[in-house]
């Protein structure tokens, strides 16, 4: 099956597996490896008391027999509660007849064992509401091979909203302003917008305006004619010409001088520009994406940035959160970077220890995702044991430094918050190390499996998100 990019808006999928046959885990892994949806596995007897969240968008039910009358009655009672929710049965072809009355009455479709990943994904695509899944005919593997394109990583609510917004606006030829600190992934988001648009077969041209001398920015963007200035012995096309038909990404847009801002504004209005020294206008069909690490509204108030240009650039704004406010994404990012650099440097890295991951989770990350990537890259290069240990991580700050030195709450509340944060961080690190295997994670944590599951539920941690 072709790999495709999907709309990053989570649907709630429930897999009901009272037989505990392991099928639910396989189905969950098939879905979450390709799609960003939330999968909940229910493993209990199919009694009427078993309740599934009312906001479930799709339910898979594992059936291994229709012969037991009591079993059939219980399933009928259970399924009747969700007759308006799409229900897909997973059948043991040796034990369950597709003509079973239970199936005919309640089940919308079924797959039989042994089933394929393609069959499961096609059912997800078929029965989810249109706003929950929006497949683009973009072959991710091809894009990655040809362009080095990477998906934005993370499952936190803020980053999922960023992904959803990117995929909603990418097909439309509007300007987009990406706001965020250094290292938050602004250029990566710009690439996603480009490769998900109708311009994906044309050039993506990035330029860091802050890295260019202010007097050269205009020349870089618009080009020049022969003789336009001293040493201009030949005519040169600018980046706008190079991006014709495609996308021009202007990073650190705040560094553009005022004279160039005026010319850029003119280009945004009618797609016309004049190279330096040329008397005639040229036309280019270019989509402009821009990024700023400074607050442009403040620069406008200081008369350092044109307000009319700001509104032209800011038809859609995407704010990228710093890593420190979405540290629940650190395990996912860490795992991604370990795998990536293990391949690049041909190292056999098995993973990261819980202690090392805890250290990462408690770091401030002033350099955001880029700083985390650099730390993991160095750790992979220097590693000799196959496991990244806490002492392998070279970071300037080992622990968060609280801005407020004095406690602002009661002892009890402060303690509860510390314990809550510790549990959340520890559980995520253990689940990452154990690849979502609850039994293995419980043993590693030296906790009873049921108690460990209660902790996972308390912190809304889905084991399926940690399975590779």
Short mmCIF file of C-alpha atoms in Angstrom, two decimals:
data_model
loop_
_atom_site.label_atom_id
_atom_site.label_comp_id
_atom_site.label_asym_id
_atom_site.label_seq_id
_atom_site.Cartn_x
_atom_site.Cartn_y
_atom_site.Cartn_z
CA UNK A 1 0.00 0.00 0.00
CA UNK A 2 1.23 3.49 -0.80
CA UNK A 3 2.17 5.51 2.23
CA UNK A 4 0.23 8.74 2.41
CA UNK A 5 0.12 11.85 4.50
CA UNK A 6 -3.01 12.19 6.61
CA UNK A 7 -4.84 15.06 8.21
CA UNK A 8 -3.41 15.30 11.70
CA UNK A 9 -6.75 15.53 13.50
CA UNK A 10 -7.18 12.63 15.89
CA UNK A 11 -10.16 10.34 15.72
CA UNK A 12 -11.08 8.06 18.64
CA UNK A 13 -10.86 4.40 17.63
CA UNK A 14 -11.78 1.62 20.07
CA UNK A 15 -10.70 -2.01 19.70
CA UNK A 16 -12.82 -4.37 21.81
CA UNK A 17 -11.01 -7.67 22.37
CA UNK A 18 -12.56 -9.73 25.20
CA UNK A 19 -10.61 -12.81 24.15
CA UNK A 20 -7.22 -11.20 24.86
CA UNK A 21 -5.82 -12.94 21.80
CA UNK A 22 -3.30 -10.23 20.97
CA UNK A 23 -5.17 -9.21 17.85
CA UNK A 24 -6.06 -5.82 19.30
CA UNK A 25 -2.40 -4.92 19.75
CA UNK A 26 -1.64 -5.84 16.15
CA UNK A 27 -4.54 -3.75 14.82
CA UNK A 28 -3.58 -0.81 17.03
CA UNK A 29 0.02 -0.89 15.76
CA UNK A 30 -1.16 -1.04 12.14
CA UNK A 31 -3.30 2.08 12.62
CA UNK A 32 -0.96 4.20 14.73
CA UNK A 33 2.07 3.49 12.54
CA UNK A 34 0.30 5.18 9.60
CA UNK A 35 -2.26 7.53 11.13
CA UNK A 36 -2.36 9.94 14.08
CA UNK A 37 -5.56 8.62 15.65
CA UNK A 38 -6.07 7.78 19.32
CA UNK A 39 -6.58 4.03 19.79
CA UNK A 40 -8.06 2.56 22.98
CA UNK A 41 -7.96 -1.19 23.61
CA UNK A 42 -10.74 -2.64 25.80
CA UNK A 43 -9.95 -6.11 27.13
CA UNK A 44 -12.83 -7.38 29.27
CA UNK A 45 -15.90 -9.56 29.08
CA UNK A 46 -18.51 -8.25 26.65
CA UNK A 47 -21.06 -7.46 29.36
CA UNK A 48 -23.67 -4.70 29.08
CA UNK A 49 -21.81 -2.78 31.77
CA UNK A 50 -18.75 -2.28 29.59
CA UNK A 51 -18.91 1.30 28.39
CA UNK A 52 -17.01 2.89 25.55
CA UNK A 53 -16.52 6.62 25.37
CA UNK A 54 -19.54 8.14 23.59
CA UNK A 55 -17.22 10.08 21.29
CA UNK A 56 -15.84 6.89 19.72
CA UNK A 57 -15.68 7.40 15.95
CA UNK A 58 -15.01 3.78 15.00
CA UNK A 59 -15.12 0.46 16.88
CA UNK A 60 -13.32 -2.77 16.00
CA UNK A 61 -14.71 -5.89 17.72
CA UNK A 62 -12.74 -9.14 17.85
CA UNK A 63 -15.03 -12.20 17.51
CA UNK A 64 -13.75 -15.74 17.70
CA UNK A 65 -17.05 -17.59 18.06
CA UNK A 66 -20.80 -17.20 17.50
CA UNK A 67 -21.66 -20.63 18.91
CA UNK A 68 -22.10 -19.73 22.59
CA UNK A 69 -25.73 -18.53 23.12
CA UNK A 70 -24.89 -16.57 26.28
CA UNK A 71 -21.89 -15.03 24.57
CA UNK A 72 -24.07 -14.04 21.61
CA UNK A 73 -26.67 -12.43 23.90
CA UNK A 74 -24.04 -10.37 25.71
CA UNK A 75 -22.55 -9.16 22.45
CA UNK A 76 -26.03 -8.17 21.22
CA UNK A 77 -26.61 -6.11 24.36
CA UNK A 78 -23.20 -4.51 24.05
CA UNK A 79 -23.37 -3.69 20.34
CA UNK A 80 -26.92 -2.33 20.54
CA UNK A 81 -25.60 0.62 22.56
CA UNK A 82 -23.43 1.72 19.63
CA UNK A 83 -25.68 1.11 16.63
CA UNK A 84 -24.93 4.61 15.32
CA UNK A 85 -21.15 4.13 15.52
CA UNK A 86 -19.40 2.25 12.69
CA UNK A 87 -18.53 -1.23 13.96
CA UNK A 88 -16.07 -3.47 12.14
CA UNK A 89 -15.83 -7.09 13.23
CA UNK A 90 -12.57 -9.03 13.10
CA UNK A 91 -13.57 -12.65 12.58
CA UNK A 92 -11.90 -15.97 13.17
CA UNK A 93 -12.77 -17.46 9.79
CA UNK A 94 -12.82 -21.01 11.28
CA UNK A 95 -15.27 -20.18 14.09
CA UNK A 96 -17.46 -17.27 12.97
CA UNK A 97 -19.91 -17.34 10.10
CA UNK A 98 -20.32 -13.99 8.32
CA UNK A 99 -24.09 -14.74 8.22
CA UNK A 100 -24.25 -14.74 12.02
CA UNK A 101 -27.37 -12.72 13.09
CA UNK A 102 -25.26 -10.56 15.40
CA UNK A 103 -23.12 -9.50 12.47
CA UNK A 104 -26.05 -8.85 10.16
CA UNK A 105 -27.83 -6.71 12.76
CA UNK A 106 -25.03 -4.54 14.16
CA UNK A 107 -21.76 -4.86 12.28
CA UNK A 108 -21.13 -2.51 9.37
CA UNK A 109 -18.30 -4.55 7.87
CA UNK A 110 -15.85 -7.29 8.78
CA UNK A 111 -12.38 -8.62 8.09
CA UNK A 112 -11.27 -12.20 8.58
CA UNK A 113 -8.08 -13.62 10.00
CA UNK A 114 -5.41 -13.61 8.81
CA UNK A 115 -5.87 -9.96 7.82
CA UNK A 116 -3.49 -7.46 6.25
CA UNK A 117 -2.48 -3.96 7.26
CA UNK A 118 -4.03 -2.69 4.04
CA UNK A 119 -7.42 -4.19 4.96
CA UNK A 120 -7.43 -2.50 8.37
CA UNK A 121 -6.39 0.91 7.01
CA UNK A 122 -8.98 0.76 4.24
CA UNK A 123 -11.70 0.20 6.84
CA UNK A 124 -10.43 3.13 8.89
CA UNK A 125 -10.49 5.30 5.78
CA UNK A 126 -13.93 4.05 4.79
CA UNK A 127 -15.78 4.63 8.06
CA UNK A 128 -14.21 7.67 9.67
CA UNK A 129 -16.04 11.00 9.15
CA UNK A 130 -14.57 13.16 6.36
CA UNK A 131 -13.26 15.76 8.82
CA UNK A 132 -11.36 13.06 10.70
CA UNK A 133 -9.33 11.75 7.80
CA UNK A 134 -8.31 13.58 4.68
CA UNK A 135 -5.85 11.62 2.58
CA UNK A 136 -3.54 13.45 0.19
CA UNK A 137 -2.17 11.73 -2.91
CA UNK A 138 1.39 12.43 -1.88
CA UNK A 139 3.72 9.44 -1.64
CA UNK A 140 5.67 10.09 1.53
CA UNK A 141 8.43 7.60 0.80
CA UNK A 142 9.11 9.18 -2.59
CA UNK A 143 9.14 12.67 -1.12
CA UNK A 144 11.50 11.61 1.64
CA UNK A 145 13.87 9.92 -0.80
CA UNK A 146 13.97 12.80 -3.27
CA UNK A 147 13.87 15.79 -0.94
CA UNK A 148 14.87 14.68 2.55
CA UNK A 149 11.37 15.71 3.63
CA UNK A 150 10.54 14.86 7.25
CA UNK A 151 7.23 14.96 9.03
CA UNK A 152 6.73 17.20 12.04
CA UNK A 153 7.11 14.89 15.05
CA UNK A 154 5.01 14.94 18.21
CA UNK A 155 1.59 13.97 19.54
CA UNK A 156 0.98 16.76 22.06
CA UNK A 157 -2.27 18.72 21.59
CA UNK A 158 -0.42 21.89 20.55
CA UNK A 159 1.68 20.16 17.89
CA UNK A 160 -1.30 18.17 16.58
CA UNK A 161 -3.12 21.47 16.11
CA UNK A 162 -0.14 22.83 14.18
CA UNK A 163 -0.16 19.75 11.93
CA UNK A 164 -3.90 20.03 11.35
CA UNK A 165 -3.61 23.71 10.48
CA UNK A 166 -0.77 23.05 8.04
CA UNK A 167 -2.77 20.40 6.23
CA UNK A 168 -5.88 22.58 6.10
CA UNK A 169 -4.14 25.57 4.53
CA UNK A 170 -1.44 23.89 2.41
CA UNK A 171 -3.57 23.42 -0.73
CA UNK A 172 -4.62 27.08 -0.79
CA UNK A 173 -2.30 29.70 -2.29
CA UNK A 174 -2.25 32.03 0.72
CA UNK A 175 0.70 33.62 2.47
CA UNK A 176 1.63 32.06 5.81
CA UNK A 177 3.59 33.60 8.67
CA UNK A 178 5.34 31.13 10.97
CA UNK A 179 6.11 32.53 14.42
CA UNK A 180 8.38 30.78 16.90
CA UNK A 181 11.68 30.68 18.69
CA UNK A 182 14.87 29.46 17.04
CA UNK A 183 14.87 25.69 16.64
CA UNK A 184 11.11 25.13 16.84
CA UNK A 185 10.82 23.84 13.26
CA UNK A 186 9.66 26.82 11.21
CA UNK A 187 11.48 25.76 8.03
CA UNK A 188 10.26 22.18 8.45
CA UNK A 189 6.68 23.49 8.60
CA UNK A 190 7.29 25.63 5.52
CA UNK A 191 8.50 22.53 3.65
CA UNK A 192 5.40 20.61 4.74
CA UNK A 193 3.18 23.39 3.40
CA UNK A 194 5.07 23.41 0.09
CA UNK A 195 5.12 19.63 -0.42
CA UNK A 196 1.41 19.33 0.41
CA UNK A 197 0.46 22.06 -2.07
CA UNK A 198 -0.06 22.05 -5.83
CA UNK A 199 3.42 23.56 -6.11
CA UNK A 200 5.15 20.45 -4.73
CA UNK A 201 6.72 19.55 -8.09
CA UNK A 202 8.35 22.99 -8.34
CA UNK A 203 11.20 24.52 -6.35
CA UNK A 204 11.18 25.23 -2.63
CA UNK A 205 13.65 28.09 -2.17
CA UNK A 206 14.61 29.00 1.42
CA UNK A 207 16.57 32.12 2.33
CA UNK A 208 17.66 33.26 5.78
CA UNK A 209 17.29 37.04 5.59
CA UNK A 210 19.06 37.43 8.92
CA UNK A 211 22.22 35.81 7.54
CA UNK A 212 22.53 38.30 4.66
CA UNK A 213 23.98 41.83 4.86
CA UNK A 214 21.02 44.21 4.66
CA UNK A 215 22.41 45.89 1.53
CA UNK A 216 22.46 42.55 -0.33
CA UNK A 217 18.97 41.29 0.52
CA UNK A 218 17.27 43.19 -2.31
CA UNK A 219 19.79 41.90 -4.83
CA UNK A 220 19.35 38.32 -3.58
CA UNK A 221 15.58 38.49 -3.87
CA UNK A 222 15.10 40.42 -7.11
CA UNK A 223 18.40 39.92 -8.94
CA UNK A 224 20.17 42.58 -11.01
CA UNK A 225 20.88 43.62 -14.58
CA UNK A 226 24.37 43.83 -16.02
CA UNK A 227 25.94 47.16 -15.07
CA UNK A 228 23.45 47.85 -12.27
CA UNK A 229 26.36 48.57 -9.94
CA UNK A 230 30.14 48.31 -9.80
CA UNK A 231 31.36 44.77 -10.50
CA UNK A 232 27.94 43.74 -11.89
CA UNK A 233 29.59 42.36 -15.02
CA UNK A 234 26.74 39.95 -15.78
CA UNK A 235 23.00 39.86 -15.19
CA UNK A 236 21.81 37.54 -12.43
CA UNK A 237 18.35 36.26 -11.63
CA UNK A 238 17.16 36.58 -8.03
CA UNK A 239 15.56 34.05 -5.72
CA UNK A 240 12.06 35.12 -6.74
CA UNK A 241 12.85 34.08 -10.30
CA UNK A 242 14.39 30.83 -9.04
CA UNK A 243 11.19 30.05 -7.13
CA UNK A 244 8.87 30.78 -10.08
CA UNK A 245 6.02 28.28 -9.96
CA UNK A 246 7.08 27.15 -6.50
CA UNK A 247 7.54 28.53 -3.00
CA UNK A 248 9.90 31.15 -1.56
CA UNK A 249 10.50 30.83 2.18
CA UNK A 250 11.75 34.01 3.85
CA UNK A 251 13.18 33.13 7.26
CA UNK A 252 13.84 35.91 9.78
CA UNK A 253 11.66 38.25 7.76
CA UNK A 254 12.21 40.93 10.40
CA UNK A 255 15.76 41.44 9.07
CA UNK A 256 14.58 42.84 5.71
CA UNK A 257 15.38 46.59 5.46
CA UNK A 258 12.54 49.06 4.88
CA UNK A 259 13.40 49.82 1.24
CA UNK A 260 13.22 46.12 0.39
CA UNK A 261 10.01 45.78 2.40
CA UNK A 262 8.36 48.26 0.02
CA UNK A 263 9.40 46.25 -3.06
CA UNK A 264 8.34 42.97 -1.46
CA UNK A 265 4.94 44.49 -0.68
CA UNK A 266 4.55 45.48 -4.34
CA UNK A 267 5.41 41.94 -5.43
CA UNK A 268 2.86 40.45 -3.03
CA UNK A 269 0.19 42.74 -4.46
CA UNK A 270 0.56 41.99 -8.18
CA UNK A 271 3.39 39.43 -8.56
CA UNK A 272 5.53 42.01 -10.38
CA UNK A 273 9.10 43.04 -9.60
CA UNK A 274 12.06 44.85 -11.14
CA UNK A 275 15.64 43.54 -10.91
CA UNK A 276 18.18 46.15 -9.84
CA UNK A 277 19.11 48.35 -12.79
CA UNK A 278 16.23 47.15 -14.94
CA UNK A 279 13.57 49.56 -16.17
CA UNK A 280 10.92 46.96 -16.96
CA UNK A 281 8.81 44.82 -14.65
CA UNK A 282 8.86 41.05 -14.63
CA UNK A 283 6.24 38.63 -13.37
CA UNK A 284 6.73 35.54 -11.23
CA UNK A 285 4.18 33.07 -9.89
CA UNK A 286 5.55 32.48 -6.40
CA UNK A 287 3.94 31.59 -3.09
CA UNK A 288 5.54 33.45 -0.20
CA UNK A 289 5.97 31.78 3.19
CA UNK A 290 7.75 33.73 5.90
CA UNK A 291 8.98 33.17 9.44
CA UNK A 292 9.91 35.41 12.33
CA UNK A 293 11.51 34.71 15.69
CA UNK A 294 10.74 38.23 16.94
CA UNK A 295 7.31 39.68 17.63
CA UNK A 296 6.46 41.61 14.46
CA UNK A 297 3.69 43.54 16.19
CA UNK A 298 6.27 45.03 18.56
CA UNK A 299 8.51 45.91 15.60
CA UNK A 300 5.55 47.64 13.95
CA UNK A 301 4.97 49.67 17.11
CA UNK A 302 8.65 50.65 17.01
CA UNK A 303 8.35 51.64 13.31
CA UNK A 304 10.86 48.93 12.35
CA UNK A 305 8.46 46.88 10.21
CA UNK A 306 5.74 47.97 7.79
CA UNK A 307 2.23 47.23 9.02
CA UNK A 308 0.83 46.84 5.49
CA UNK A 309 3.50 44.24 4.68
CA UNK A 310 2.73 42.42 7.92
CA UNK A 311 -0.91 42.01 6.91
CA UNK A 312 0.08 40.80 3.44
CA UNK A 313 2.40 38.17 4.92
CA UNK A 314 0.03 37.20 7.70
CA UNK A 315 -3.07 35.90 5.92
CA UNK A 316 -2.59 32.74 7.99
CA UNK A 317 -0.40 32.62 11.08
CA UNK A 318 1.02 29.47 12.64
CA UNK A 319 2.60 29.76 16.08
CA UNK A 320 5.15 27.05 16.86
CA UNK A 321 5.42 26.27 20.58
CA UNK A 322 8.81 25.96 22.29
CA UNK A 323 9.81 22.45 23.32
CA UNK A 324 9.64 23.31 27.03
CA UNK A 325 5.84 23.71 26.83
CA UNK A 326 5.34 20.38 25.06
CA UNK A 327 7.83 18.16 26.81
CA UNK A 328 5.47 15.19 26.43
CA UNK A 329 6.82 15.08 22.85
CA UNK A 330 10.41 14.57 24.03
CA UNK A 331 10.16 10.72 24.14
CA UNK A 332 8.80 10.65 20.56
CA UNK A 333 11.43 13.10 19.30
CA UNK A 334 14.21 11.28 21.14
CA UNK A 335 13.22 7.94 19.65
CA UNK A 336 13.05 9.52 16.18
CA UNK A 337 16.52 11.09 16.44
CA UNK A 338 18.08 7.92 17.85
CA UNK A 339 16.74 5.89 14.92
CA UNK A 340 17.74 8.54 12.40
CA UNK A 341 21.34 8.93 13.52
CA UNK A 342 21.78 5.23 14.19
CA UNK A 343 21.15 4.70 10.47
CA UNK A 344 23.28 7.65 9.36
CA UNK A 345 26.29 6.64 11.47
CA UNK A 346 25.67 2.88 11.22
CA UNK A 347 25.48 2.44 14.97
CA UNK A 348 23.46 -0.26 16.73
CA UNK A 349 21.68 1.79 19.37
CA UNK A 350 18.98 -0.17 21.20
CA UNK A 351 17.47 2.83 22.92
CA UNK A 352 17.70 5.20 25.86
CA UNK A 353 17.48 4.37 29.56
CA UNK A 354 14.66 5.79 31.72
CA UNK A 355 17.21 7.78 33.73
CA UNK A 356 18.59 9.39 30.58
CA UNK A 357 15.12 10.20 29.29
CA UNK A 358 14.22 11.73 32.65
CA UNK A 359 17.25 13.97 32.30
CA UNK A 360 16.05 15.09 28.87
CA UNK A 361 12.52 15.70 30.16
CA UNK A 362 13.81 18.04 32.89
CA UNK A 363 16.04 20.16 30.68
CA UNK A 364 14.99 23.70 29.71
CA UNK A 365 15.77 23.35 25.95
CA UNK A 366 16.41 26.98 25.15
CA UNK A 367 17.48 25.81 21.68
CA UNK A 368 14.27 23.78 21.35
CA UNK A 369 14.07 20.73 19.05
CA UNK A 370 17.34 21.62 17.32
CA UNK A 371 19.19 21.51 20.64
CA UNK A 372 17.62 18.15 21.50
CA UNK A 373 18.61 16.80 18.08
CA UNK A 374 22.21 17.93 18.58
CA UNK A 375 22.39 16.28 22.01
CA UNK A 376 21.04 12.97 20.66
CA UNK A 377 23.28 13.13 17.58
CA UNK A 378 26.40 13.52 19.74
CA UNK A 379 25.24 10.76 22.10
CA UNK A 380 24.76 8.33 19.20
CA UNK A 381 28.17 9.15 17.73
CA UNK A 382 29.98 8.72 21.06
CA UNK A 383 28.03 5.67 22.27
CA UNK A 384 29.89 2.40 22.81
CA UNK A 385 27.38 0.33 24.80
CA UNK A 386 24.24 0.28 22.64
CA UNK A 387 22.22 2.15 25.27
CA UNK A 388 22.23 5.91 25.80
CA UNK A 389 22.83 6.50 29.51
CA UNK A 390 22.23 9.66 31.53
CA UNK A 391 25.96 10.33 31.77
CA UNK A 392 26.23 10.21 27.96
CA UNK A 393 24.09 13.33 27.60
CA UNK A 394 26.13 16.52 27.36
CA UNK A 395 23.91 19.46 28.27
CA UNK A 396 24.80 22.81 29.75
CA UNK A 397 21.84 22.76 32.14
CA UNK A 398 21.12 19.49 33.87
CA UNK A 399 17.88 20.49 35.53
CA UNK A 400 15.24 23.13 35.17
CA UNK A 401 15.86 26.33 37.05
CA UNK A 402 12.61 27.70 38.41
CA UNK A 403 12.14 31.40 37.80
CA UNK A 404 10.35 31.75 41.11
CA UNK A 405 12.61 30.68 43.96
CA UNK A 406 9.87 30.83 46.57
CA UNK A 407 6.92 28.44 46.77
CA UNK A 408 3.68 30.00 45.54
CA UNK A 409 1.31 27.30 46.80
CA UNK A 410 0.65 25.14 49.84
CA UNK A 411 2.99 22.28 50.72
CA UNK A 412 0.31 19.73 49.84
CA UNK A 413 -0.50 21.24 46.44
CA UNK A 414 3.17 21.69 45.57
CA UNK A 415 3.94 18.09 46.52
CA UNK A 416 1.00 16.79 44.48
CA UNK A 417 2.22 18.71 41.43
CA UNK A 418 5.78 17.39 41.79
CA UNK A 419 4.52 13.80 42.18
CA UNK A 420 2.18 14.20 39.20
CA UNK A 421 4.97 15.53 36.98
CA UNK A 422 7.33 12.77 38.10
CA UNK A 423 4.79 10.03 37.42
CA UNK A 424 3.97 11.40 33.98
CA UNK A 425 7.61 11.73 32.97
CA UNK A 426 8.62 8.35 34.40
CA UNK A 427 5.73 6.46 32.81
CA UNK A 428 6.44 7.93 29.38
CA UNK A 429 10.13 7.11 29.62
CA UNK A 430 9.47 3.51 30.69
CA UNK A 431 6.87 3.01 27.96
CA UNK A 432 9.33 4.34 25.38
CA UNK A 433 12.08 1.98 26.53
CA UNK A 434 9.66 -0.98 26.50
CA UNK A 435 8.11 -0.01 23.14
CA UNK A 436 4.62 0.15 24.62
CA UNK A 437 4.74 -3.33 26.19
CA UNK A 438 2.76 -2.84 29.41
CA UNK A 439 3.86 -6.06 31.12
CA UNK A 440 7.53 -5.38 30.44
CA UNK A 441 7.17 -1.77 31.56
CA UNK A 442 5.43 -2.80 34.79
CA UNK A 443 8.24 -5.24 35.57
CA UNK A 444 10.86 -2.57 34.87
CA UNK A 445 9.01 -0.15 37.16
CA UNK A 446 8.61 -2.93 39.76
CA UNK A 447 4.87 -2.29 39.86
CA UNK A 448 1.89 -4.63 39.77
CA UNK A 449 0.51 -4.70 36.21
CA UNK A 450 -2.97 -3.56 37.27
CA UNK A 451 -1.57 -0.71 39.33
CA UNK A 452 0.67 0.25 36.42
CA UNK A 453 -2.32 0.29 34.06
CA UNK A 454 -4.21 2.53 36.47
CA UNK A 455 -1.30 4.97 36.41
CA UNK A 456 -1.29 4.95 32.60
CA UNK A 457 -5.02 5.67 32.59
CA UNK A 458 -4.60 8.42 35.20
CA UNK A 459 -2.09 10.22 32.98
CA UNK A 460 -3.97 9.47 29.73
CA UNK A 461 -0.99 7.60 28.27
CA UNK A 462 -1.78 5.37 25.29
CA UNK A 463 0.70 2.44 25.01
CA UNK A 464 0.02 2.26 21.26
CA UNK A 465 1.81 5.58 20.79
CA UNK A 466 5.07 3.99 21.94
CA UNK A 467 5.02 0.93 19.70
CA UNK A 468 7.44 1.13 16.78
#
